[in-house]
PDB file of C-alpha atoms in Angstrom:
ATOM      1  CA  UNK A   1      -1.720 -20.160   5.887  1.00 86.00           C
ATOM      2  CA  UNK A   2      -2.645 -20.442   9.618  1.00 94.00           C
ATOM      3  CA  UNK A   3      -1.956 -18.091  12.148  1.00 95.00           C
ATOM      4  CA  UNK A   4      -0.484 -21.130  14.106  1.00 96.00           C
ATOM      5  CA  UNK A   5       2.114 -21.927  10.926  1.00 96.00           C
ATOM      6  CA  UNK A   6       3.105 -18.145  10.608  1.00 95.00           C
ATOM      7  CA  UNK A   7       3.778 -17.784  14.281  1.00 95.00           C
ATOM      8  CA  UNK A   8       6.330 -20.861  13.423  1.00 96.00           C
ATOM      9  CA  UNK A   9       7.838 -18.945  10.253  1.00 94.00           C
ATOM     10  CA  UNK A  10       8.424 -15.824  11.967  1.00 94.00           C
ATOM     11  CA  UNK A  11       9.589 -17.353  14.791  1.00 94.00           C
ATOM     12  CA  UNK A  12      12.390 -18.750  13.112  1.00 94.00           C
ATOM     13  CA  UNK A  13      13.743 -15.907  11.428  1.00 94.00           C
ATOM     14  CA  UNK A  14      13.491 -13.799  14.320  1.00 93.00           C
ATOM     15  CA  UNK A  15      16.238 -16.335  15.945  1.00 92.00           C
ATOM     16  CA  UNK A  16      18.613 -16.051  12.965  1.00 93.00           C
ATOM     17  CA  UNK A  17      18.537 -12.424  12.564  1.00 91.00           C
ATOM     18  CA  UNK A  18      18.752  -9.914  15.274  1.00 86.00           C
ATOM     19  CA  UNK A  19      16.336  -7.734  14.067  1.00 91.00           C
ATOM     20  CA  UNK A  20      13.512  -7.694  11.519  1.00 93.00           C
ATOM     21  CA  UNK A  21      10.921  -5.307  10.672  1.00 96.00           C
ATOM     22  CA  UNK A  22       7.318  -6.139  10.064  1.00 95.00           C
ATOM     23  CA  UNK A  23       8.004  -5.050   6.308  1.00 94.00           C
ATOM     24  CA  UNK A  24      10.028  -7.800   6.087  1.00 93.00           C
ATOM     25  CA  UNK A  25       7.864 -10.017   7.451  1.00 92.00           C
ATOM     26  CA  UNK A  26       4.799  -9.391   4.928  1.00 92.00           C
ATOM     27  CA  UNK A  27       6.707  -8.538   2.030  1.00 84.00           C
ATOM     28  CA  UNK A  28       4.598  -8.307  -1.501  1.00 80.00           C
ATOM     29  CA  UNK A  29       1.697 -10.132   0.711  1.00 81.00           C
ATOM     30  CA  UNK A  30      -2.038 -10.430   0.172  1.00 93.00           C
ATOM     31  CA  UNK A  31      -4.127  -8.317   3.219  1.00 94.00           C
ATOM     32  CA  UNK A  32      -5.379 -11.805   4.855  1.00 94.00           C
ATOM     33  CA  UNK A  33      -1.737 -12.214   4.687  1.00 94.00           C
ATOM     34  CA  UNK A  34      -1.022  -8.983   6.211  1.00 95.00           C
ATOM     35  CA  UNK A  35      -3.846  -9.851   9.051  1.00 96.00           C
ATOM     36  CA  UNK A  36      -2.730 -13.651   9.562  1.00 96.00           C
ATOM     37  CA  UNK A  37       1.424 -12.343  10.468  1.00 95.00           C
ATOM     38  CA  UNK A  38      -0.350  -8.897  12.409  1.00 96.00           C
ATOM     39  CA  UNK A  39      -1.626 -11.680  14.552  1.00 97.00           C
ATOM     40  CA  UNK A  40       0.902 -14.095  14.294  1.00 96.00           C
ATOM     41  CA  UNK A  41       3.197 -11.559  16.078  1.00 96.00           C
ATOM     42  CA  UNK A  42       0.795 -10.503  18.655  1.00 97.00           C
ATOM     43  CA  UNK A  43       1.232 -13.827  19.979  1.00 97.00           C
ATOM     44  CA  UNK A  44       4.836 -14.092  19.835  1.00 96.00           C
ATOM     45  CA  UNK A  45       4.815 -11.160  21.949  1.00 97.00           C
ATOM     46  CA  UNK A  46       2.162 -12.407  24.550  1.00 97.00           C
ATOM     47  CA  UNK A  47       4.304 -14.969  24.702  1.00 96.00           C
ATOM     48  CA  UNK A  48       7.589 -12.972  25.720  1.00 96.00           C
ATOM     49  CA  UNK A  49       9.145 -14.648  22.587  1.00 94.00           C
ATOM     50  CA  UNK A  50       9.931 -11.579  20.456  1.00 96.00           C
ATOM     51  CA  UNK A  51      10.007  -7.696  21.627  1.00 96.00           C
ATOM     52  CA  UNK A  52       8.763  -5.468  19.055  1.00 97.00           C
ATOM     53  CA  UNK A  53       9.175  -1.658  19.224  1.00 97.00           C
ATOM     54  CA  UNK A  54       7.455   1.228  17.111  1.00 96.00           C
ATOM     55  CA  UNK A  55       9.333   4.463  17.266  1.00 95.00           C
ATOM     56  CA  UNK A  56       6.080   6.784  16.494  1.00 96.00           C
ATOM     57  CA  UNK A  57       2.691   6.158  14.478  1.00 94.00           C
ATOM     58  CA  UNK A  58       3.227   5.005  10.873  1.00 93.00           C
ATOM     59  CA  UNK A  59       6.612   4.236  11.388  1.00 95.00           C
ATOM     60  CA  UNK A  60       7.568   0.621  10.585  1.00 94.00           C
ATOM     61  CA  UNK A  61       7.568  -2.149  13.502  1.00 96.00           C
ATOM     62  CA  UNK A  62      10.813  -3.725  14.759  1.00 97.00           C
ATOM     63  CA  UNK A  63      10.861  -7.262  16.136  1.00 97.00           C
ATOM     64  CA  UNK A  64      13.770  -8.485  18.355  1.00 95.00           C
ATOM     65  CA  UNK A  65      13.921 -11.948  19.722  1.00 94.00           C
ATOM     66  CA  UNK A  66      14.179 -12.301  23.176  1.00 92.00           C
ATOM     67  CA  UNK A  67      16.394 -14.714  24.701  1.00 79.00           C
TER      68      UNK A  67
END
């Protein structure tokens, strides 16, 4: 899967749901996987599309779509 087609997949669920974790978003995934929706969501948030929010180190990421 490209980077490009998971910023599209995580995109939409972030606009049905008003919050999602990064768990969530990776699930059971293989690492290039794990890479490929890492930097899927960097670009959602360069792009002021999604707000994402890490309480302190190791603790899981939430996303938040921004409207």
């Amino acid at each position: 899967i490209s980077v490009k087609e998971r910023l599209k997949q995580i995109h939409e669920v972030i606009k049905t749901r008003s919050r999602l974790t990064f768990k969530d978003v990776i699930g059971g995934s293989s690492k290039v996987d794990i890479v490929v929706s890492f930097l899927a969501l960097l670009e959602l948030l360069r792009d002021h599309t999604a707000k994402a929010v890490q309480k302190d180190a190791f603790e899981d990421i939430i996303i938040k779509h921004v409207d």
